[in-house]
Amino acid sequence: MKPTLVVMAAGMGSRFGGLKQLSPVGPCGEHLMDYSVYDALRAGFGKVVFVIKRETEQAFREAYGRKLEHAADVRYAFQDIDDVPGGANVPAGRVKPWGTAHAVLAARHDTHEPFAVINADDFYGALSFRTLGEFLAEPAPLGATRHRYAMVGFALRNTLSEGGSVSRGVCRVSGDGKLAEITERTHIEQRGDVPCYTEDGHSFVPIDAGAVVSMNMWGFTPSIFAEAEREFAAFLTGKGRDSETAEIYLPSVVDSLLRQTKAEVSVLNTSDRWWGLTNPRDLQAVTSAIAEMTAQGLYPHNLWEN
């Protein structure tokens, strides 16, 4: 059974200033998602599930339906604000999606095999997809009592943006290569030669440039859906109750499962360089990086011509 690729593409792009998921970055107008899907198909993935907003469905179908239908099973799942556990309250003024954990839940009806999760506006690299695809293809050990998941770990130095601050999940990895803890740092920036984070905008704390960080590139089995739904229900009775902006993040769900010893997460380190569209100034850097990789022969000039 080939693994599935779930692409979280329902974000509103508030910092970027528009629908960055469909911003052209390749020589023939390709989007960052094109390169992720291309790398995933080369790595043995067989289905692609785009998690989107209903109002962007037509744009996605026009962008991906015709060019991918010959190569993969393509599905569209909708991240609806009203898709909450029975009886939960949805604030009347809520327009913002509930976050990345909720985005993964939106794919539950179309995903019944091991699957990878990625952001639509990130470039992860071919090695990252090969490594994760190999993990997902391995059968679970007999007698396993915990969920067996994976996370592709990037070196922090390879994930910083020249266009401004970034948000990263900083990871603590055990000696046997398992994820022990993940801490969300919502403002990391390069200050001189040293990456630093801040919680208040004034005090900056240095971080090791080689620290392992999460870029929301995960490997799961369908067991994550029931676990995420339970965590989401608890969130809606606590921090998310009556909130128009609070979100439940996928790394937070994983961290909760680790603390409950319900899951183990293998950290699959990659040397790939991340590129992404977080701030408007990132667009030129990403476009230049794609052009350079194309010139080096890592990608064809037109991804889908053949």
GROMACS .gro file of C-alpha atoms in nm:
model
  306
    1MET     CA    1   0.000   0.000   0.000
    2LYS     CA    2   0.153   0.328  -0.109
    3PRO     CA    3   0.157   0.608   0.150
    4THR     CA    4  -0.053   0.922   0.105
    5LEU     CA    5   0.063   1.283   0.107
    6VAL     CA    6  -0.159   1.525   0.303
    7VAL     CA    7  -0.093   1.888   0.213
    8MET     CA    8  -0.218   2.151   0.459
    9ALA     CA    9  -0.321   2.435   0.227
   10ALA     CA   10  -0.605   2.613   0.406
   11GLY     CA   11  -0.394   2.885   0.570
   12MET     CA   12  -0.495   3.247   0.521
   13GLY     CA   13  -0.143   3.386   0.462
   14SER     CA   14  -0.190   3.688   0.689
   15ARG     CA   15   0.182   3.769   0.713
   16PHE     CA   16   0.242   3.700   0.346
   17GLY     CA   17  -0.050   3.914   0.237
   18GLY     CA   18  -0.235   3.671   0.011
   19LEU     CA   19  -0.290   3.312  -0.104
   20LYS     CA   20   0.076   3.211  -0.095
   21GLN     CA   21  -0.010   2.848  -0.164
   22LEU     CA   22  -0.070   2.941  -0.528
   23SER     CA   23   0.212   3.193  -0.569
   24PRO     CA   24   0.427   3.098  -0.871
   25VAL     CA   25   0.793   3.025  -0.791
   26GLY     CA   26   0.905   2.789  -1.069
   27PRO     CA   27   1.021   2.864  -1.424
   28CYS     CA   28   0.685   2.751  -1.569
   29GLY     CA   29   0.469   2.900  -1.295
   30GLU     CA   30   0.497   2.607  -1.054
   31HIS     CA   31   0.402   2.659  -0.689
   32LEU     CA   32   0.598   2.526  -0.393
   33MET     CA   33   0.337   2.252  -0.359
   34ASP     CA   34   0.427   2.132  -0.708
   35TYR     CA   35   0.780   2.052  -0.593
   36SER     CA   36   0.658   1.870  -0.282
   37VAL     CA   37   0.410   1.661  -0.479
   38TYR     CA   38   0.673   1.590  -0.746
   39ASP     CA   39   0.926   1.475  -0.485
   40ALA     CA   40   0.663   1.268  -0.303
   41LEU     CA   41   0.553   1.084  -0.618
   42ARG     CA   42   0.917   1.009  -0.701
   43ALA     CA   43   0.953   0.871  -0.347
   44GLY     CA   44   0.667   0.625  -0.393
   45PHE     CA   45   0.362   0.809  -0.260
   46GLY     CA   46   0.039   0.724  -0.442
   47LYS     CA   47  -0.231   0.967  -0.330
   48VAL     CA   48  -0.244   1.340  -0.257
   49VAL     CA   49  -0.502   1.499  -0.027
   50PHE     CA   50  -0.515   1.878  -0.037
   51VAL     CA   51  -0.670   2.024   0.279
   52ILE     CA   52  -0.820   2.354   0.164
   53LYS     CA   53  -1.093   2.608   0.230
   54ARG     CA   54  -1.415   2.563   0.034
   55GLU     CA   55  -1.380   2.903  -0.129
   56THR     CA   56  -1.047   2.804  -0.286
   57GLU     CA   57  -1.166   2.469  -0.425
   58GLN     CA   58  -1.206   2.588  -0.783
   59ALA     CA   59  -0.861   2.749  -0.786
   60PHE     CA   60  -0.702   2.427  -0.660
   61ARG     CA   61  -0.889   2.207  -0.904
   62GLU     CA   62  -0.778   2.428  -1.191
   63ALA     CA   63  -0.419   2.432  -1.065
   64TYR     CA   64  -0.382   2.060  -0.984
   65GLY     CA   65  -0.670   1.853  -1.115
   66ARG     CA   66  -0.571   1.819  -1.478
   67LYS     CA   67  -0.194   1.805  -1.438
   68LEU     CA   68  -0.193   1.547  -1.158
   69GLU     CA   69  -0.486   1.320  -1.240
   70HIS     CA   70  -0.265   1.102  -1.464
   71ALA     CA   71   0.000   1.060  -1.196
   72ALA     CA   72  -0.183   1.023  -0.865
   73ASP     CA   73  -0.517   0.986  -0.689
   74VAL     CA   74  -0.598   1.348  -0.599
   75ARG     CA   75  -0.853   1.437  -0.328
   76TYR     CA   76  -0.974   1.764  -0.176
   77ALA     CA   77  -1.066   1.785   0.192
   78PHE     CA   78  -1.219   2.094   0.347
   79GLN     CA   79  -1.107   2.252   0.672
   80ASP     CA   80  -1.444   2.386   0.788
   81ILE     CA   81  -1.469   2.592   1.104
   82ASP     CA   82  -1.788   2.407   1.196
   83ASP     CA   83  -1.619   2.065   1.177
   84VAL     CA   84  -1.590   2.017   1.553
   85PRO     CA   85  -1.673   1.733   1.795
   86GLY     CA   86  -2.046   1.707   1.861
   87GLY     CA   87  -2.191   1.974   2.086
   88ALA     CA   88  -1.885   2.199   2.087
   89ASN     CA   89  -1.934   2.573   2.066
   90VAL     CA   90  -1.811   2.768   1.761
   91PRO     CA   91  -1.778   3.141   1.841
   92ALA     CA   92  -2.007   3.349   1.622
   93GLY     CA   93  -1.723   3.571   1.499
   94ARG     CA   94  -1.479   3.290   1.424
   95VAL     CA   95  -1.334   3.305   1.070
   96LYS     CA   96  -0.982   3.176   1.134
   97PRO     CA   97  -0.916   2.801   1.083
   98TRP     CA   98  -0.860   2.605   1.404
   99GLY     CA   99  -0.495   2.524   1.330
  100THR     CA  100  -0.276   2.248   1.194
  101ALA     CA  101  -0.414   1.967   1.414
  102HIS     CA  102  -0.763   2.050   1.286
  103ALA     CA  103  -0.628   2.056   0.929
  104VAL     CA  104  -0.504   1.698   0.967
  105LEU     CA  105  -0.844   1.593   1.102
  106ALA     CA  106  -1.004   1.730   0.788
  107ALA     CA  107  -0.822   1.461   0.587
  108ARG     CA  108  -0.961   1.172   0.791
  109HIS     CA  109  -1.234   1.072   0.543
  110ASP     CA  110  -0.988   1.038   0.253
  111THR     CA  111  -0.688   0.886   0.431
  112HIS     CA  112  -0.686   0.520   0.534
  113GLU     CA  113  -0.319   0.431   0.494
  114PRO     CA  114   0.010   0.557   0.643
  115PHE     CA  115   0.056   0.918   0.540
  116ALA     CA  116   0.285   1.218   0.546
  117VAL     CA  117   0.174   1.568   0.645
  118ILE     CA  118   0.335   1.883   0.508
  119ASN     CA  119   0.269   2.256   0.480
  120ALA     CA  120   0.170   2.386   0.138
  121ASP     CA  121   0.404   2.685   0.155
  122ASP     CA  122   0.726   2.499   0.240
  123PHE     CA  123   0.994   2.335   0.024
  124TYR     CA  124   1.132   2.024   0.198
  125GLY     CA  125   1.364   1.858  -0.054
  126ALA     CA  126   1.378   1.521  -0.228
  127LEU     CA  127   1.583   1.350   0.044
  128SER     CA  128   1.324   1.439   0.307
  129PHE     CA  129   1.047   1.269   0.109
  130ARG     CA  130   1.256   0.960   0.033
  131THR     CA  131   1.347   0.919   0.399
  132LEU     CA  132   0.990   0.962   0.520
  133GLY     CA  133   0.849   0.741   0.244
  134GLU     CA  134   1.083   0.458   0.344
  135PHE     CA  135   0.972   0.488   0.706
  136LEU     CA  136   0.603   0.480   0.616
  137ALA     CA  137   0.656   0.171   0.400
  138GLU     CA  138   0.798  -0.029   0.692
  139PRO     CA  139   0.552  -0.259   0.873
  140ALA     CA  140   0.490  -0.189   1.239
  141PRO     CA  141   0.682  -0.416   1.479
  142LEU     CA  142   0.480  -0.708   1.613
  143GLY     CA  143   0.345  -0.646   1.962
  144ALA     CA  144   0.390  -0.267   1.947
  145THR     CA  145   0.188  -0.099   2.222
  146ARG     CA  146   0.240   0.262   2.116
  147HIS     CA  147   0.157   0.450   1.799
  148ARG     CA  148   0.457   0.458   1.567
  149TYR     CA  149   0.503   0.799   1.406
  150ALA     CA  150   0.789   0.996   1.253
  151MET     CA  151   0.907   1.354   1.213
  152VAL     CA  152   1.160   1.483   0.962
  153GLY     CA  153   1.408   1.691   1.158
  154PHE     CA  154   1.583   1.988   1.001
  155ALA     CA  155   1.886   2.173   1.134
  156LEU     CA  156   1.773   2.518   1.249
  157ARG     CA  157   2.043   2.687   1.037
  158ASN     CA  158   1.879   2.539   0.726
  159THR     CA  159   1.535   2.678   0.805
  160LEU     CA  160   1.587   3.049   0.874
  161SER     CA  161   1.436   3.317   0.652
  162GLU     CA  162   1.610   3.629   0.529
  163GLY     CA  163   1.269   3.791   0.503
  164GLY     CA  164   1.194   3.805   0.875
  165SER     CA  165   1.119   3.596   1.182
  166VAL     CA  166   0.994   3.238   1.170
  167SER     CA  167   0.807   3.001   1.398
  168ARG     CA  168   0.969   2.665   1.470
  169GLY     CA  169   0.914   2.364   1.693
  170VAL     CA  170   1.249   2.315   1.869
  171CYS     CA  171   1.301   1.947   1.947
  172ARG     CA  172   1.478   1.747   2.215
  173VAL     CA  173   1.585   1.412   2.073
  174SER     CA  174   1.672   1.107   2.285
  175GLY     CA  175   1.985   0.901   2.238
  176ASP     CA  176   1.796   0.639   2.038
  177GLY     CA  177   1.673   0.896   1.786
  178LYS     CA  178   1.322   0.941   1.926
  179LEU     CA  179   1.147   1.271   1.981
  180ALA     CA  180   1.144   1.345   2.354
  181GLU     CA  181   0.992   1.692   2.358
  182ILE     CA  182   0.896   1.971   2.122
  183THR     CA  183   0.870   2.337   2.221
  184GLU     CA  184   0.705   2.594   1.996
  185ARG     CA  185   0.909   2.911   1.947
  186THR     CA  186   0.691   3.158   1.760
  187HIS     CA  187   0.961   3.421   1.690
  188ILE     CA  188   1.308   3.309   1.581
  189GLU     CA  189   1.539   3.534   1.385
  190GLN     CA  190   1.903   3.560   1.291
  191ARG     CA  191   2.078   3.826   1.498
  192GLY     CA  192   2.429   3.869   1.367
  193ASP     CA  193   2.585   3.523   1.347
  194VAL     CA  194   2.351   3.369   1.605
  195PRO     CA  195   1.986   3.257   1.575
  196CYS     CA  196   1.778   3.374   1.872
  197TYR     CA  197   1.421   3.348   1.993
  198THR     CA  198   1.211   3.591   2.191
  199GLU     CA  199   0.889   3.556   2.386
  200ASP     CA  200   0.832   3.925   2.455
  201GLY     CA  201   0.992   4.102   2.158
  202HIS     CA  202   1.264   4.252   2.377
  203SER     CA  203   1.474   3.976   2.534
  204PHE     CA  204   1.647   3.744   2.284
  205VAL     CA  205   1.781   3.402   2.379
  206PRO     CA  206   2.045   3.230   2.159
  207ILE     CA  207   1.966   2.888   2.007
  208ASP     CA  208   2.218   2.637   1.875
  209ALA     CA  209   2.220   2.671   1.495
  210GLY     CA  210   2.236   2.292   1.473
  211ALA     CA  211   1.930   2.236   1.690
  212VAL     CA  212   1.674   1.996   1.541
  213VAL     CA  213   1.351   2.170   1.450
  214SER     CA  214   1.017   2.056   1.318
  215MET     CA  215   0.892   2.198   0.988
  216ASN     CA  216   0.557   2.020   1.017
  217MET     CA  217   0.675   1.728   0.807
  218TRP     CA  218   0.530   1.426   0.985
  219GLY     CA  219   0.462   1.060   0.922
  220PHE     CA  220   0.149   0.908   1.077
  221THR     CA  221  -0.083   0.612   1.068
  222PRO     CA  222  -0.460   0.674   1.071
  223SER     CA  223  -0.454   0.623   1.449
  224ILE     CA  224  -0.362   0.991   1.477
  225PHE     CA  225  -0.715   1.094   1.380
  226ALA     CA  226  -0.882   0.960   1.695
  227GLU     CA  227  -0.604   1.102   1.911
  228ALA     CA  228  -0.624   1.446   1.747
  229GLU     CA  229  -1.001   1.452   1.784
  230ARG     CA  230  -0.972   1.383   2.158
  231GLU     CA  231  -0.712   1.657   2.197
  232PHE     CA  232  -0.926   1.896   1.992
  233ALA     CA  233  -1.231   1.828   2.208
  234ALA     CA  234  -1.028   1.908   2.520
  235PHE     CA  235  -0.893   2.222   2.354
  236LEU     CA  236  -1.247   2.342   2.278
  237THR     CA  237  -1.342   2.321   2.645
  238GLY     CA  238  -1.029   2.508   2.752
  239LYS     CA  239  -0.807   2.749   2.560
  240GLY     CA  240  -1.022   2.739   2.248
  241ARG     CA  241  -1.353   2.799   2.417
  242ASP     CA  242  -1.518   3.122   2.293
  243SER     CA  243  -1.195   3.222   2.118
  244GLU     CA  244  -1.195   3.372   1.769
  245THR     CA  245  -0.819   3.324   1.721
  246ALA     CA  246  -0.683   3.035   1.937
  247GLU     CA  247  -0.544   2.739   1.738
  248ILE     CA  248  -0.451   2.382   1.818
  249TYR     CA  249  -0.115   2.295   1.668
  250LEU     CA  250  -0.013   1.953   1.542
  251PRO     CA  251   0.316   1.953   1.739
  252SER     CA  252   0.116   2.018   2.058
  253VAL     CA  253  -0.094   1.708   1.993
  254VAL     CA  254   0.217   1.500   1.931
  255ASP     CA  255   0.383   1.638   2.244
  256SER     CA  256   0.075   1.545   2.448
  257LEU     CA  257   0.086   1.188   2.315
  258LEU     CA  258   0.454   1.164   2.404
  259ARG     CA  259   0.387   1.279   2.759
  260GLN     CA  260   0.112   1.019   2.790
  261THR     CA  261   0.351   0.754   2.645
  262LYS     CA  262   0.086   0.673   2.384
  263ALA     CA  263   0.321   0.726   2.090
  264GLU     CA  264   0.684   0.713   1.987
  265VAL     CA  265   0.816   0.943   1.717
  266SER     CA  266   1.129   0.859   1.521
  267VAL     CA  267   1.328   1.168   1.421
  268LEU     CA  268   1.445   1.131   1.062
  269ASN     CA  269   1.723   1.386   1.015
  270THR     CA  270   1.768   1.549   0.677
  271SER     CA  271   2.042   1.766   0.534
  272ASP     CA  272   1.799   1.933   0.292
  273ARG     CA  273   1.766   2.310   0.294
  274TRP     CA  274   1.419   2.439   0.368
  275TRP     CA  275   1.265   2.721   0.170
  276GLY     CA  276   0.931   2.880   0.243
  277LEU     CA  277   0.691   3.166   0.195
  278THR     CA  278   0.634   3.325   0.533
  279ASN     CA  279   0.691   3.692   0.454
  280PRO     CA  280   0.650   3.880   0.120
  281ARG     CA  281   1.028   3.924   0.096
  282ASP     CA  282   1.069   3.544   0.086
  283LEU     CA  283   0.925   3.522  -0.264
  284GLN     CA  284   1.238   3.641  -0.444
  285ALA     CA  285   1.468   3.416  -0.239
  286VAL     CA  286   1.251   3.110  -0.304
  287THR     CA  287   1.222   3.185  -0.676
  288SER     CA  288   1.601   3.221  -0.702
  289ALA     CA  289   1.659   2.896  -0.511
  290ILE     CA  290   1.423   2.704  -0.738
  291ALA     CA  291   1.591   2.853  -1.046
  292GLU     CA  292   1.932   2.742  -0.917
  293MET     CA  293   1.815   2.387  -0.843
  294THR     CA  294   1.659   2.371  -1.189
  295ALA     CA  295   1.985   2.487  -1.348
  296GLN     CA  296   2.169   2.216  -1.152
  297GLY     CA  297   1.938   1.954  -1.303
  298LEU     CA  298   1.772   1.862  -0.973
  299TYR     CA  299   1.432   1.943  -1.126
  300PRO     CA  300   1.315   1.964  -1.487
  301HIS     CA  301   1.236   2.304  -1.635
  302ASN     CA  302   0.870   2.207  -1.655
  303LEU     CA  303   0.777   1.968  -1.372
  304TRP     CA  304   0.466   1.821  -1.532
  305GLU     CA  305   0.545   1.835  -1.903
  306ASN     CA  306   0.588   1.457  -1.917
   0.00000   0.00000   0.00000
